[in-house]
PDB file of C-alpha atoms and ligand atoms in Angstrom:
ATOM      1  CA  UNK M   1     -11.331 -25.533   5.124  1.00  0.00           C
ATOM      2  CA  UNK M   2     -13.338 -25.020   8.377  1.00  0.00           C
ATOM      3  CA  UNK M   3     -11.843 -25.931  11.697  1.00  0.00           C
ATOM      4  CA  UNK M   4     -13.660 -25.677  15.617  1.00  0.00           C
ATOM      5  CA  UNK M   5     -11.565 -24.075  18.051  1.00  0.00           C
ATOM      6  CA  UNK M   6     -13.790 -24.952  21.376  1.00  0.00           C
ATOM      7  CA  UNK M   7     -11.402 -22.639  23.404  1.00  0.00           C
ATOM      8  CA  UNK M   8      -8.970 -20.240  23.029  1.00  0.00           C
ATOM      9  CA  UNK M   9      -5.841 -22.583  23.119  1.00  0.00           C
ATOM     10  CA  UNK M  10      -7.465 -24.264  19.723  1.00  0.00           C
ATOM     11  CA  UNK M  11      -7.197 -20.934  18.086  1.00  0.00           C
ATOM     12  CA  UNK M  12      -3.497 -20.434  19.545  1.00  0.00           C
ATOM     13  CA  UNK M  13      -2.789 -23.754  18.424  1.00  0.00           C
ATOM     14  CA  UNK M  14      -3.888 -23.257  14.296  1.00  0.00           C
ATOM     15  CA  UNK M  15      -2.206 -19.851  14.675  1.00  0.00           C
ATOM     16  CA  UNK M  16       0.966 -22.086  15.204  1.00  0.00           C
ATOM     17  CA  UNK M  17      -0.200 -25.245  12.855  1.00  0.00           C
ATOM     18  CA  UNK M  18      -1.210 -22.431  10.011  1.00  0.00           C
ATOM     19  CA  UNK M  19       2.663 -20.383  10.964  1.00  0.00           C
ATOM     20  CA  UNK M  20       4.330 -23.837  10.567  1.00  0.00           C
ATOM     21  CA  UNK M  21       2.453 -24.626   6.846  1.00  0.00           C
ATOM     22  CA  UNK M  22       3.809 -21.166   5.646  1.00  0.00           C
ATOM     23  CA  UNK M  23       6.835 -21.110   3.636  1.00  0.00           C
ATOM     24  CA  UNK M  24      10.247 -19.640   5.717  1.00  0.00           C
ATOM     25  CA  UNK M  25      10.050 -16.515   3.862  1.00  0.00           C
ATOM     26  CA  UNK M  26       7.140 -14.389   5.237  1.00  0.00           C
ATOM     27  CA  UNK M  27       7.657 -10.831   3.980  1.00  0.00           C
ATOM     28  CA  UNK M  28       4.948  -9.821   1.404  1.00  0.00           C
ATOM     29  CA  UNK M  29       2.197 -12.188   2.934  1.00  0.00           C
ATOM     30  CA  UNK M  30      -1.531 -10.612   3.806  1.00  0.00           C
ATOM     31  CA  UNK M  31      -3.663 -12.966   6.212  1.00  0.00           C
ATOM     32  CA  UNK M  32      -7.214 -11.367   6.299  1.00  0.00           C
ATOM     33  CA  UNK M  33      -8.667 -11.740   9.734  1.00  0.00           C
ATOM     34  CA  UNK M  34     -12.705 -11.147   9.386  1.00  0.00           C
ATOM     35  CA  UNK M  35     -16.057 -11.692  11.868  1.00  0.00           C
ATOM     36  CA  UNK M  36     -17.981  -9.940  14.383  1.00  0.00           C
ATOM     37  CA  UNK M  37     -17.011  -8.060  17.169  1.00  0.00           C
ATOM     38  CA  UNK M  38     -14.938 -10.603  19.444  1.00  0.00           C
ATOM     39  CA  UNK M  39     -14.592 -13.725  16.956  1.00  0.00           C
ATOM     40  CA  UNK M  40     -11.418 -14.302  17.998  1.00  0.00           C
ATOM     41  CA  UNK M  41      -9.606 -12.286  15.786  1.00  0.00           C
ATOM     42  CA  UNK M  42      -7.274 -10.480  17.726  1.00  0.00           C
ATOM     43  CA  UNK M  43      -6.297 -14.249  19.533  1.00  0.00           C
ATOM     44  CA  UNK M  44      -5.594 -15.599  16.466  1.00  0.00           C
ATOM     45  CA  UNK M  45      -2.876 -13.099  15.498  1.00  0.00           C
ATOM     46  CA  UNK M  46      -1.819 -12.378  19.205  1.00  0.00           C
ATOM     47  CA  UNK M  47      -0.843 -16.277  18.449  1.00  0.00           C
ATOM     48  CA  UNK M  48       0.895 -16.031  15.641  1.00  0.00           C
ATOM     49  CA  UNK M  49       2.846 -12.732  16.722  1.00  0.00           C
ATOM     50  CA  UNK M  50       3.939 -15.128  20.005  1.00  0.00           C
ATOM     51  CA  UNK M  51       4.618 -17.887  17.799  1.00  0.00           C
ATOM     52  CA  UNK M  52       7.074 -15.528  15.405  1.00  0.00           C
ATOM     53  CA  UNK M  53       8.917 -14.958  18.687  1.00  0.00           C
ATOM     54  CA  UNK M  54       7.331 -11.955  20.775  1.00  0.00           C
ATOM     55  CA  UNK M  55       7.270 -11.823  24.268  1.00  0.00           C
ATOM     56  CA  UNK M  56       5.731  -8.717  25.440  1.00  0.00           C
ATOM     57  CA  UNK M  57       2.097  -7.992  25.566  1.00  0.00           C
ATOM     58  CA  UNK M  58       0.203  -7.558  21.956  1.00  0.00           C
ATOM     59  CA  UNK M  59      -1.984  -4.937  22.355  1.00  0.00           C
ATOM     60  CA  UNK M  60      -5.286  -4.352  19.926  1.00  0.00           C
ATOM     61  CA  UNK M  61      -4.805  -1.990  17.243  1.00  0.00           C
ATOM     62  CA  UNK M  62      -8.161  -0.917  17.014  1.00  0.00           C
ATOM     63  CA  UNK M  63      -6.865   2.902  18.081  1.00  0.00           C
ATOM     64  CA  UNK M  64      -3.454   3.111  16.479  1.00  0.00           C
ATOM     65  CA  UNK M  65      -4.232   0.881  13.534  1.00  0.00           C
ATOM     66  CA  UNK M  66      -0.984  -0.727  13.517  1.00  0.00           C
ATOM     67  CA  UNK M  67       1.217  -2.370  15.536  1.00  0.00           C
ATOM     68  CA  UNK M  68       4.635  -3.181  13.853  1.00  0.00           C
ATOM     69  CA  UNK M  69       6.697  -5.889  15.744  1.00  0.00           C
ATOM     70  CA  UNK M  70      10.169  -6.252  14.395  1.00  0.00           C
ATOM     71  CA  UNK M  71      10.838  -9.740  15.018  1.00  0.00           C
ATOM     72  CA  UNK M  72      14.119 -12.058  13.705  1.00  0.00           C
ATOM     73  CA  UNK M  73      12.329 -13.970  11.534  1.00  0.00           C
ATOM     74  CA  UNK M  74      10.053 -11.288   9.671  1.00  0.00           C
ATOM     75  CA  UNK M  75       8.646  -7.629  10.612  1.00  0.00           C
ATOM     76  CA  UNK M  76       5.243  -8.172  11.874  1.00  0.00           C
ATOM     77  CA  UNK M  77       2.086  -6.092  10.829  1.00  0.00           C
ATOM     78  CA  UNK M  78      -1.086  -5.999  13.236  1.00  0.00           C
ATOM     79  CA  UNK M  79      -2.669  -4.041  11.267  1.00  0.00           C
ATOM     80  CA  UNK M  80      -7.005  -3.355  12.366  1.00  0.00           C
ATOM     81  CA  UNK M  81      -9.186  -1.312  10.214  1.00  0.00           C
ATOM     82  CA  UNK M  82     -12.185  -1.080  12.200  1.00  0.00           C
ATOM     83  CA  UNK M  83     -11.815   2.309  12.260  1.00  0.00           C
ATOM     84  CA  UNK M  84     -10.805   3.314   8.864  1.00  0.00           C
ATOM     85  CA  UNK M  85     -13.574   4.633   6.860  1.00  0.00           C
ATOM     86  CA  UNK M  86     -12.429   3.031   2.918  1.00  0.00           C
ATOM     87  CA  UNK M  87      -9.146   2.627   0.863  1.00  0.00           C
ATOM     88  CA  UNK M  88      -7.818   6.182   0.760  1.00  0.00           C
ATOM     89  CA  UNK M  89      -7.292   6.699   4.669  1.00  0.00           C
ATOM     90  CA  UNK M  90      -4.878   3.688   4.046  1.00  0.00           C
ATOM     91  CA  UNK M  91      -2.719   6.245   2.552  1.00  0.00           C
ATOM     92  CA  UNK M  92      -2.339   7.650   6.145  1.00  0.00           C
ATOM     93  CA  UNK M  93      -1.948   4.397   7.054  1.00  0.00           C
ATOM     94  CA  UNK M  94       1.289   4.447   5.023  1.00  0.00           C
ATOM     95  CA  UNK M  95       0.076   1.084   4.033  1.00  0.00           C
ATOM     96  CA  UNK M  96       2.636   1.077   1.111  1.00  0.00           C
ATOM     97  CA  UNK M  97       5.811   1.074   3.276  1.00  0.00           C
ATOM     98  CA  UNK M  98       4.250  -1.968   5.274  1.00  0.00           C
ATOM     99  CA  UNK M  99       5.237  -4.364   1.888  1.00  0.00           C
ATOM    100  CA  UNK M 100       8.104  -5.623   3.232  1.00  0.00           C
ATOM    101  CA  UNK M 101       6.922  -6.954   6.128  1.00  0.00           C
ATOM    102  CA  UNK M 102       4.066  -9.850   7.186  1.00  0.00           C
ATOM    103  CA  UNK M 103       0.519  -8.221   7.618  1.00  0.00           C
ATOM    104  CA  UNK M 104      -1.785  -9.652  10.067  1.00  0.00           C
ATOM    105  CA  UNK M 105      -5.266  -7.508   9.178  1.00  0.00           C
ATOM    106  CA  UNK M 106      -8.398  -7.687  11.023  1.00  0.00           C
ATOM    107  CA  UNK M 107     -11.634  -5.869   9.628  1.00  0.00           C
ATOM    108  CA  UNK M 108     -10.438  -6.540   6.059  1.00  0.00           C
ATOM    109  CA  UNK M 109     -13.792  -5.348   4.699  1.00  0.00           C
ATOM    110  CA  UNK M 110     -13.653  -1.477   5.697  1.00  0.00           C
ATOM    111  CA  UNK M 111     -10.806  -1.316   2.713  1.00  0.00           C
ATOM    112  CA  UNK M 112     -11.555  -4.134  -0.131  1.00  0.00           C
ATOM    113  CA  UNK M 113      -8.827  -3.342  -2.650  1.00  0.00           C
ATOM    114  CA  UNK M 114      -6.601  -5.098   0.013  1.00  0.00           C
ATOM    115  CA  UNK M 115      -7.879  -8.259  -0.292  1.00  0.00           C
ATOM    116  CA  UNK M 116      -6.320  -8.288  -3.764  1.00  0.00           C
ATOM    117  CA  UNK M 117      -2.782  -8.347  -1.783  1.00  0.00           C
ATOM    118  CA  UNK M 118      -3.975 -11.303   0.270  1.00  0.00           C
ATOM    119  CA  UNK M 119      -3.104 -14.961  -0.135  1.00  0.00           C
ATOM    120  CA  UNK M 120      -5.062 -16.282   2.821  1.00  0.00           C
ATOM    121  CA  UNK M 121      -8.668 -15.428   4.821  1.00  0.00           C
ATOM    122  CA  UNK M 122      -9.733 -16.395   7.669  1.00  0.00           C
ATOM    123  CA  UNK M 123     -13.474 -15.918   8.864  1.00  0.00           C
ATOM    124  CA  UNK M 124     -14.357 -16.165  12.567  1.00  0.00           C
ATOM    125  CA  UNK M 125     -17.375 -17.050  13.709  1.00  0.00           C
ATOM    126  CA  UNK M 126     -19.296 -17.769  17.225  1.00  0.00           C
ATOM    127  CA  UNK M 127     -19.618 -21.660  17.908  1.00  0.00           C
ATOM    128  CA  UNK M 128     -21.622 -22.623  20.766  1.00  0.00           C
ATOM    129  CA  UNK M 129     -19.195 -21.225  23.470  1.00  0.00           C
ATOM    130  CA  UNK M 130     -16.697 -21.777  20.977  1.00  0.00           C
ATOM    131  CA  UNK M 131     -15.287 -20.542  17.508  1.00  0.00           C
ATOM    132  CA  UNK M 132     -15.092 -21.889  14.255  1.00  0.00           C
ATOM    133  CA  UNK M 133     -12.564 -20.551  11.568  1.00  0.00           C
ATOM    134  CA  UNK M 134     -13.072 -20.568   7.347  1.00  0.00           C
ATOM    135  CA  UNK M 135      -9.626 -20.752   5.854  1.00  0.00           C
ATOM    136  CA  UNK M 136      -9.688 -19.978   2.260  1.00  0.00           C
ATOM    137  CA  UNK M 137      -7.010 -19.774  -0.075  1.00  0.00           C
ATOM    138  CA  UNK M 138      -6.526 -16.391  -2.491  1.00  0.00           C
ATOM    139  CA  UNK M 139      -3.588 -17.024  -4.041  1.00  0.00           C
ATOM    140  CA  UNK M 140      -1.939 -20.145  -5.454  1.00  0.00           C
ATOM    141  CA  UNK M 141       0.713 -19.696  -3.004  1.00  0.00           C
ATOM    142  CA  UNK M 142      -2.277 -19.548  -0.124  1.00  0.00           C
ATOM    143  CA  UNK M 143      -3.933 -22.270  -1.535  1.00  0.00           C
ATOM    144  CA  UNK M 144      -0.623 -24.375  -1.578  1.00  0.00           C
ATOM    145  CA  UNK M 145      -0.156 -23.386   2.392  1.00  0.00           C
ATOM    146  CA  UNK M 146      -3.705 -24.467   3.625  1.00  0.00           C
ATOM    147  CA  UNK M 147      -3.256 -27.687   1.147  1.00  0.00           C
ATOM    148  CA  UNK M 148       0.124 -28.029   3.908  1.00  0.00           C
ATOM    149  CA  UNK M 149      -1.604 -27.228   6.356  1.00  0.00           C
ATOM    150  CA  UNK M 150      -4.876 -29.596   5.675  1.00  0.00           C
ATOM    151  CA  UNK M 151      -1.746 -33.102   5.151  1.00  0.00           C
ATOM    152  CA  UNK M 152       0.040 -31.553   8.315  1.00  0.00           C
ATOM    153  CA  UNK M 153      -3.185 -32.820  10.217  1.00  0.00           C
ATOM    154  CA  UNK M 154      -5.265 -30.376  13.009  1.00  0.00           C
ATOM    155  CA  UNK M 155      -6.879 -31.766  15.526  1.00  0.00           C
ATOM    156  CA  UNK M 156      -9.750 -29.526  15.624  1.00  0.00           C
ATOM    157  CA  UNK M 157     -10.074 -30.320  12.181  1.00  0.00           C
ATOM    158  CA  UNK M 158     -13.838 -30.931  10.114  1.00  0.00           C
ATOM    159  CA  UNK M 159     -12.930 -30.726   6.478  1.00  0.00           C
TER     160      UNK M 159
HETATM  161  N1  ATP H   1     -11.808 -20.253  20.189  1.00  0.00           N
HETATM  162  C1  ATP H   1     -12.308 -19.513  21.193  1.00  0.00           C
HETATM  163  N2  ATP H   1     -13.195 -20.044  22.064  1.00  0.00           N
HETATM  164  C2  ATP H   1     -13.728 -19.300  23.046  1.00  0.00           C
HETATM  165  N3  ATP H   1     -13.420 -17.996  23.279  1.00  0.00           N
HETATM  166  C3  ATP H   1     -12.556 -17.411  22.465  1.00  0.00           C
HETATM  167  C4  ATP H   1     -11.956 -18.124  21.371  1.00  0.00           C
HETATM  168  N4  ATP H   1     -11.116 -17.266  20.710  1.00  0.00           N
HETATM  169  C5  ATP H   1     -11.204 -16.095  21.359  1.00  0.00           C
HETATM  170  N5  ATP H   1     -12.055 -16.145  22.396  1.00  0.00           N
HETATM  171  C6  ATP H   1     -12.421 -15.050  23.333  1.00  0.00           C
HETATM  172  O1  ATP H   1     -13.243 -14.120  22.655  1.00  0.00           O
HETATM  173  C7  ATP H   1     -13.009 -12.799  23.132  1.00  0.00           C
HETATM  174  C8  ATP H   1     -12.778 -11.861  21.992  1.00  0.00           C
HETATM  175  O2  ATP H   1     -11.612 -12.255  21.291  1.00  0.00           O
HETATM  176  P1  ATP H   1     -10.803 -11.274  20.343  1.00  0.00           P
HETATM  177  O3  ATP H   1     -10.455 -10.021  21.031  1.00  0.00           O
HETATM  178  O4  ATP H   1      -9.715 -12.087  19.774  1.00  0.00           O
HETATM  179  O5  ATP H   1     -11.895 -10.951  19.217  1.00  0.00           O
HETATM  180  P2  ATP H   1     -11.791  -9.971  17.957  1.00  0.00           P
HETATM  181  O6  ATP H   1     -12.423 -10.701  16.840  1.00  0.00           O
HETATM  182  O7  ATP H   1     -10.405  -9.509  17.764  1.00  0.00           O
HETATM  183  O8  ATP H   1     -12.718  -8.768  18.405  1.00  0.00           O
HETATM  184  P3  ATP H   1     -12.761  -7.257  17.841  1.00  0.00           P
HETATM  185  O9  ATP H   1     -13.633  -7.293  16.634  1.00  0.00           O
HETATM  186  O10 ATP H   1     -13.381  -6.503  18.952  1.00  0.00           O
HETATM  187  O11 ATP H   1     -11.354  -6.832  17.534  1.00  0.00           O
HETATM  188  C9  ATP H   1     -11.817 -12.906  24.078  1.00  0.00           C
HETATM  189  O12 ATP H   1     -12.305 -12.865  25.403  1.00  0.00           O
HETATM  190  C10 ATP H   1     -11.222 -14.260  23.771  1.00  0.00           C
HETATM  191  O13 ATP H   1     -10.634 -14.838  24.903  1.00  0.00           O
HETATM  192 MG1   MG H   2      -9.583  -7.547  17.550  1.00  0.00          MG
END
C-alpha cells in the first residue's frame, strides 16, 4: 500500500489513521521504520508517540538508541539503530526486555533478525518536496491492520 504525504501533517496524519487501524492491545507489536537519511522517519513515530498520548518533546534516538515512553495505553519503544553495527550489540540494547512493550524502530536493516518480530514496514522515500510511504504487511495480524487501515479510507491515499 503506498500513500503521498506532500507535507509533514500527511505523515502525522497516517501515523494517527495507521494507530487507529491497530488493534487496542499494542504490546508485542514491531513497526519497521526504513529510508534514507531524513525520509521522515523520525515524524512518523514522533506522530504516533503524540497520538498514544505524549506531550513532551520526542527526541531522536540516534545517540541513546532508545527512548522508552511509558504511556497509559502501552509502553512505547523509539528504538534507532543507525548506529548499531549487527544483531549482537542488540544484546546491549537489552532488546529482549523491550517485548512487552510497542517498538517503533527506525534503521531496521543494521539488525535483520528483527524483522522476523515485525508485523508491519514502512519505507520512506523522497517525493518531489514531499514523501511517499510503502506499508507492507509481515504478519497476518499486520496484514489484517493495513487491510483496516486501506477500508478506513486515507486521503493521501494511491493504492
Ligand atoms: N511528508 C513530509 N513532507 C515534507 N517534509 C517532511 C515530511 N516528513 C518529514 N519531513 C521533514 O524531513 C526532515 C527529516 O525528517 P525526519 O527526521 O523524520 O527523518 P528521518 O528519516 O528520521 O531521518 P534520520 O535518518 O536522520 O533519522 C524534517 O525536517 C521533517 O520535517
Ligand atoms: Mg530519525
Amino acid at each position: 500500500m503506498t500513500v503521498e504525504l506532500p507535507d509533514e501533517a500527511a505523515t502525522a496524519r497516517l501515523a494517527v489513521s495507521l494507530l487507529d487501524a491497530l488493534p487496542g492491545e499494542l504490546a508485542g507489536w514491531t513497526i519497521l521504520l526504513s529510508g534514507e537519511l531524513g525520509a521522515g522517519k523520525s515524524t512518523f513515530a514522533r506522530a504516533l508517540i503524540s497520538a498514544l498520548g505524549h506531550s513532551g518533546t520526542v527526541p531522536s534516538p540516534t545517540y541513546t538508541l532508545v527512548e522508552p515512553y511509558d504511556l497509559p495505553r502501552v509502553c512505547v519503544y523509539h528504538v534507532d539503530l543507525y548506529r548499531v553495527a549487527g544483531e549482537e550489540e542488540l544484546r546491549y540494547l537489552g532488546w529482549n526486555e523491550l517485548d512487552s512493550g510497542f517498538r517503533l524502530v527506525e534503521w531496521p536493516d543494521r539488525a535483520p533478525g528483527l524483522a522476523q518480530a515485525a508485523v508491519i514496514a514502512i519505507v520512506f522515500a523522497y517525493s518531489g518536496e514531499g514523501r511517499r510511504a510503502e506499508l507492507e504487511g509481515l504478519s497476518e495480524r499486520g496484514a489484517a491492520a493495513l487491510g483496516r487501515l486501506r477500508r478506513a479510507g486515507n486521503s493521501n491515499q494511491e493504492n
